[in-house]
CSV table of C-alpha atoms in Angstrom, one decimal:
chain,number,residue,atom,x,y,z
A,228,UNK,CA,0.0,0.0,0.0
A,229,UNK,CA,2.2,2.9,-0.8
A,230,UNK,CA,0.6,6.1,-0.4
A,231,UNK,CA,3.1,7.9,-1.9
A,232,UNK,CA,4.1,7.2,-5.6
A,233,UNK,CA,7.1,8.7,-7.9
A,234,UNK,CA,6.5,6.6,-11.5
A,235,UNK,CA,9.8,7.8,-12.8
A,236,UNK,CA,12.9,5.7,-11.7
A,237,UNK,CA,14.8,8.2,-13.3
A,238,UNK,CA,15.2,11.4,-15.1
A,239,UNK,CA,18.0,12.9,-17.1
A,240,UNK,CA,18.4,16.4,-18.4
A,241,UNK,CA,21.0,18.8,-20.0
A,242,UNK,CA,22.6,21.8,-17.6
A,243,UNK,CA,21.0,25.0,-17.8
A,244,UNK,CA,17.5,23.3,-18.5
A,245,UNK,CA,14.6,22.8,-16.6
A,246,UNK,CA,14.1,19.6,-14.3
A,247,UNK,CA,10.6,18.4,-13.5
A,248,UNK,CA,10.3,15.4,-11.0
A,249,UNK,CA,6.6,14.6,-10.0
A,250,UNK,CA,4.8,13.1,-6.6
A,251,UNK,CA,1.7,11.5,-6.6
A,252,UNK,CA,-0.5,10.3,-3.6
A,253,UNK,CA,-3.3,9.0,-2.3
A,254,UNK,CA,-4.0,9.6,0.9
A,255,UNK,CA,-6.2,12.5,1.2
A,256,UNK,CA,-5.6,13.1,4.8
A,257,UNK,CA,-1.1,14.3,3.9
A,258,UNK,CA,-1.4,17.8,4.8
A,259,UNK,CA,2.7,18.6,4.3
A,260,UNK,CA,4.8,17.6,1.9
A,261,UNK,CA,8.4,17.0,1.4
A,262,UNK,CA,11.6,17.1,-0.9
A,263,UNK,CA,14.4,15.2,0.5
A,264,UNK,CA,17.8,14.6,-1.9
A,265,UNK,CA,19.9,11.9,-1.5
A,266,UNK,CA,23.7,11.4,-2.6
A,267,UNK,CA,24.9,7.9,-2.9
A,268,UNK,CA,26.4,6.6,0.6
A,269,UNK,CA,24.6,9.3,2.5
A,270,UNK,CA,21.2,9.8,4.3
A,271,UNK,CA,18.7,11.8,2.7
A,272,UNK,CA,19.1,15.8,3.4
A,273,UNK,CA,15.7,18.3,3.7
A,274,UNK,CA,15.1,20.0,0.5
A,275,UNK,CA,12.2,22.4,0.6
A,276,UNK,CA,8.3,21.6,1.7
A,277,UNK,CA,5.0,22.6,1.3
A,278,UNK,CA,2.0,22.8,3.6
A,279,UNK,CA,-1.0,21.9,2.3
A,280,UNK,CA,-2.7,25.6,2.2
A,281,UNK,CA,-0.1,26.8,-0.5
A,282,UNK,CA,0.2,25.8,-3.9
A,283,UNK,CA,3.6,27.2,-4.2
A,284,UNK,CA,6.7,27.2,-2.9
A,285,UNK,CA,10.2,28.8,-4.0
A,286,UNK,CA,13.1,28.4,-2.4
A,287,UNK,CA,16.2,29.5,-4.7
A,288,UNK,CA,16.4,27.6,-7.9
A,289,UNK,CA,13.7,24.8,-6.4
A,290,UNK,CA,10.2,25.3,-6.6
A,291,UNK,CA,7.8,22.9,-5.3
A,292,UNK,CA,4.2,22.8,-6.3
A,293,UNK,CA,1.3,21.4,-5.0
A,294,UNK,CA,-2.0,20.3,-6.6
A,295,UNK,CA,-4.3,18.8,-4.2
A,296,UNK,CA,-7.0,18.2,-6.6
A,297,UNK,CA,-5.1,15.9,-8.5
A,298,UNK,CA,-3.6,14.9,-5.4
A,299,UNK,CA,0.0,15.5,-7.3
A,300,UNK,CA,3.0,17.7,-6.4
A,301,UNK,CA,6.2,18.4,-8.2
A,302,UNK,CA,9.7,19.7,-7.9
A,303,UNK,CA,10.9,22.1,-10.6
A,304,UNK,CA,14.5,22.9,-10.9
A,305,UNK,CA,16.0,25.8,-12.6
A,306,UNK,CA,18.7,26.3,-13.9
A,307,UNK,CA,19.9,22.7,-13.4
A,308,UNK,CA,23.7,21.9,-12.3
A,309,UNK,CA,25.4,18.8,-12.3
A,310,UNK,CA,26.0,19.2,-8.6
A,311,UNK,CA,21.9,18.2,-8.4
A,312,UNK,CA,22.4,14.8,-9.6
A,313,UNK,CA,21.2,12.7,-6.9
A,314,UNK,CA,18.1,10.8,-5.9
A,315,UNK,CA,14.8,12.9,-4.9
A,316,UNK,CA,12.2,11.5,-2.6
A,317,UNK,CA,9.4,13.1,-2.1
A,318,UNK,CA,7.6,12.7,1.5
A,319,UNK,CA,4.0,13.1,2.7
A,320,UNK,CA,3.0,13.4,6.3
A,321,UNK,CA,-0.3,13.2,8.1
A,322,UNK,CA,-0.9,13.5,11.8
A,323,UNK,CA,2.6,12.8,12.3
A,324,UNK,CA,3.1,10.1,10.0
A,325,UNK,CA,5.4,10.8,7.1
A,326,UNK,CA,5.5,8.3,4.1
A,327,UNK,CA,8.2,8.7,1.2
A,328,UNK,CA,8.3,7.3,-2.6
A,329,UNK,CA,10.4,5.4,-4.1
A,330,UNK,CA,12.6,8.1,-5.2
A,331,UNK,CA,13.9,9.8,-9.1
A,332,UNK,CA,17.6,9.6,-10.3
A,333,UNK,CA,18.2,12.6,-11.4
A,334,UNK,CA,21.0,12.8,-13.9
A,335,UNK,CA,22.4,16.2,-14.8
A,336,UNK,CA,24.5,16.3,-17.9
A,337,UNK,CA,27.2,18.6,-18.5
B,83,UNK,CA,31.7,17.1,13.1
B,84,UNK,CA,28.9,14.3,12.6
B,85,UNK,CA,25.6,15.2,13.2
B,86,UNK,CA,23.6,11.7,13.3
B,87,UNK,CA,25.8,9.3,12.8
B,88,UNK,CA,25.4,5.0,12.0
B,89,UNK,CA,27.8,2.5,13.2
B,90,UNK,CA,28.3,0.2,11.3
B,91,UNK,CA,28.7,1.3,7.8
B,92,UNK,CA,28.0,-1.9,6.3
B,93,UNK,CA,27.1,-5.4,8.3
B,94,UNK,CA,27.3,-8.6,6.5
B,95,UNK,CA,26.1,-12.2,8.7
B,96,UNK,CA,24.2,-15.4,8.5
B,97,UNK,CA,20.3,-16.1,8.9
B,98,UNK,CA,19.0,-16.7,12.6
B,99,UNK,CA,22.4,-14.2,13.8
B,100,UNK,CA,21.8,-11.1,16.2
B,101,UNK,CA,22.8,-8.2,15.5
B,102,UNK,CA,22.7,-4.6,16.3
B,103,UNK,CA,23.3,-1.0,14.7
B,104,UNK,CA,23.9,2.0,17.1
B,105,UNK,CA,23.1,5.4,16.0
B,106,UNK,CA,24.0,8.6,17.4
B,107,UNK,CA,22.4,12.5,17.5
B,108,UNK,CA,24.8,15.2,18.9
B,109,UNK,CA,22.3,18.1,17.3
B,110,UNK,CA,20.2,18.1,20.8
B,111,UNK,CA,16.9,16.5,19.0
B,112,UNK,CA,14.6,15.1,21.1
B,113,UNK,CA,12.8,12.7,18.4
B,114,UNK,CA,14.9,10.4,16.9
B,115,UNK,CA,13.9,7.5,13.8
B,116,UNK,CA,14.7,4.0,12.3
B,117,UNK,CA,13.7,4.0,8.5
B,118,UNK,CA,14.3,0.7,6.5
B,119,UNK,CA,14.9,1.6,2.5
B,120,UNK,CA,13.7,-2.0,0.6
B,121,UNK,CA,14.9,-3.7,-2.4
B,122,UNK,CA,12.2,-1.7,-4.1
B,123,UNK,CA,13.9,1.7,-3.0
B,124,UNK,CA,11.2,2.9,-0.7
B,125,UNK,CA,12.1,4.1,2.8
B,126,UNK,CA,9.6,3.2,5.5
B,127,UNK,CA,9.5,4.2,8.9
B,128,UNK,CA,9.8,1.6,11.3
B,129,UNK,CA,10.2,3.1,14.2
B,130,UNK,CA,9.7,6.4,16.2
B,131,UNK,CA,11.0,7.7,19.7
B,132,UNK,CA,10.2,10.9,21.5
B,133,UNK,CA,13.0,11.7,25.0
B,134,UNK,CA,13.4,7.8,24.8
B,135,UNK,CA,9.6,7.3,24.7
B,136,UNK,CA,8.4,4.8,21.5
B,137,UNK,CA,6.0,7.0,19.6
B,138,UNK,CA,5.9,5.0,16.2
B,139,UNK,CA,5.9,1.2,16.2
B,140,UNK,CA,4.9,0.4,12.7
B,141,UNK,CA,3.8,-3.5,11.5
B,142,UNK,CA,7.5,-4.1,12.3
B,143,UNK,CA,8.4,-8.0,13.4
B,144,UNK,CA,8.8,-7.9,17.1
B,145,UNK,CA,12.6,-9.5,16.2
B,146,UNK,CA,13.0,-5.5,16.1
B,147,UNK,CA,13.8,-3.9,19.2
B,148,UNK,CA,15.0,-0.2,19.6
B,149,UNK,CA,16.7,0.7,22.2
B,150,UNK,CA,16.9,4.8,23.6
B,151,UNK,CA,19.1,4.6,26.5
B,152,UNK,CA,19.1,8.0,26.4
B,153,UNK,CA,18.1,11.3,24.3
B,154,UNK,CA,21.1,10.8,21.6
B,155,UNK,CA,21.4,7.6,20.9
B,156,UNK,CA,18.5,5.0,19.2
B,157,UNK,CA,19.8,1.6,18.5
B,158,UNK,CA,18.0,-1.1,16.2
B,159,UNK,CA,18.7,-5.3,17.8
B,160,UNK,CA,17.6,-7.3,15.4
B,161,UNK,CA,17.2,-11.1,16.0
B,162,UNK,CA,16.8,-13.9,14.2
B,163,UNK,CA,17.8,-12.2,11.1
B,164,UNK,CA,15.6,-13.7,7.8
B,165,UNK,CA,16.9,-13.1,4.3
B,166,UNK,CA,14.2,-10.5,3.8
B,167,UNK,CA,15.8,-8.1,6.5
B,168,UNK,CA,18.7,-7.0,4.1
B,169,UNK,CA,17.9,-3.4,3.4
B,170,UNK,CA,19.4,-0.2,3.7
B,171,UNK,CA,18.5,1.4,7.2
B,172,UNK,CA,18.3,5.1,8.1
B,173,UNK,CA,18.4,6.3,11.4
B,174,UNK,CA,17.2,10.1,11.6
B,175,UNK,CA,16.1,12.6,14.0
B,176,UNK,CA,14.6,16.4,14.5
B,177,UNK,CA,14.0,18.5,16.9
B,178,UNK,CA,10.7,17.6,18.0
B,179,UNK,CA,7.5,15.3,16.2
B,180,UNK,CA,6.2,15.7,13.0
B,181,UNK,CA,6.8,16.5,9.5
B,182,UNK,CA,7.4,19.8,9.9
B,183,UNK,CA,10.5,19.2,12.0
B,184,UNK,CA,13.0,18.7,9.3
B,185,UNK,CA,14.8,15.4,9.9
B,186,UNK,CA,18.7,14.5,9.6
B,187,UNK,CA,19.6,10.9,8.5
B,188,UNK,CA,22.6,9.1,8.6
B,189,UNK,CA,24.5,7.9,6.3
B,190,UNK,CA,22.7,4.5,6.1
B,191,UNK,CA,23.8,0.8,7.5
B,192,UNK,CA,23.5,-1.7,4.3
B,193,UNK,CA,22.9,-5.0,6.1
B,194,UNK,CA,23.0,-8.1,4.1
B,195,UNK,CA,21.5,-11.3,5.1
B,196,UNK,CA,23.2,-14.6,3.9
């Protein structure tokens, strides 16, 4: 039963384009969400979040938006830089309870 | 200087063995977490503790058992270790409970099961 669902293993894109991961969930209830970034051989590090009363957040070069209709959220990074080749989970919590996907490679190509 | 650190790195041992990973907080948290990241990539919470009180116990098998002896430190025994436990596992912790504490990890433990 995951509640929390990214459908692209992985993701590559040029430097100095645009990088789009997306979130889906289910649970109706996830009232924050969460972009965590992960480097191989470390734990995954905070990215940027969003509460469920915004649809927007911009933190930088990473923008997180939320759809709660479509019960969807994304990341969008801008300009992109090698150095954000990593994994990116994404992370909803309700009540407490945080769930995360599976997670996106993203590959950043010089 | 570390801020939530995993000993050990990587743990290698035979079915039915018991075994334990120690992690460590010096950031002053007061809620501290064991994740488990499956074959499949996802990371699951298994376990959550709050000034050494258990807060989350998720559909873990009771061969889990944290241990908080005290504010900084969460360990994960494990016994009777099954093929199926070889995973990556997180430890993490924040300064307080819920999601919009951020959470550190550590680096990960990589246990294999032979």
């Amino acid at each position: 039963d995951q509640q929390v669902k990214q459908n692209s293993p992985s993701l590559s894109v040029q430097e100095g384009r645009i990088s789009i991961l997306n979130c889906d969930y289910t649970n109706s209830m996830f009232d924050y969400f969460l972009w965590y970034k992960k480097y191989p051989a470390e734990g995954p590090t905070f990215l940027i979040s969003i509460s469920s009363i915004k649809d927007k957040n911009e933190d930088g070069r990473f923008t997180v938006f939320l759809n709660k209709s479509a019960k969807h959220l994304s990341l969008h990074i801008v300009p992109s830089q090698p150095g954000d080749s990593a994994v990116y989970f994404c992370a909803a919590s309700a009540l407490g309870d945080m769930r995360f996907g599976a997670g996106t490679r993203l590959t950043v190509k010089p | 200087d570390t801020a939530v650190s995993q000993t050990p790195k990587y743990l290698v041992t035979q079915m039915g063995n018991d075994k334990s990973i120690k992690c460590e907080q010096n950031l002053g948290h007061d809620t501290m977490y064991w994740y488990k990241q499956d074959s499949k990539k996802f990371l699951k919470i298994m376990f959550s503790y709050n000034n050494k009180e258990l807060i989350i116990n998720e559909t873990v098998p009771n061969r889990f058992s944290p241990k908080s002896p005290d504010k900084a430190h969460l360990n994960l025994h494990i016994n009777s270790l099954e093929l199926g436990d070889s995973a990556v596992y997180f430890c993490a912790s924040s300064r307080g409970q819920g999601a919009r504490n951020e959470q550190f990890f550590g680096p990960g433990t990589r246990l294999t099961v032979l």
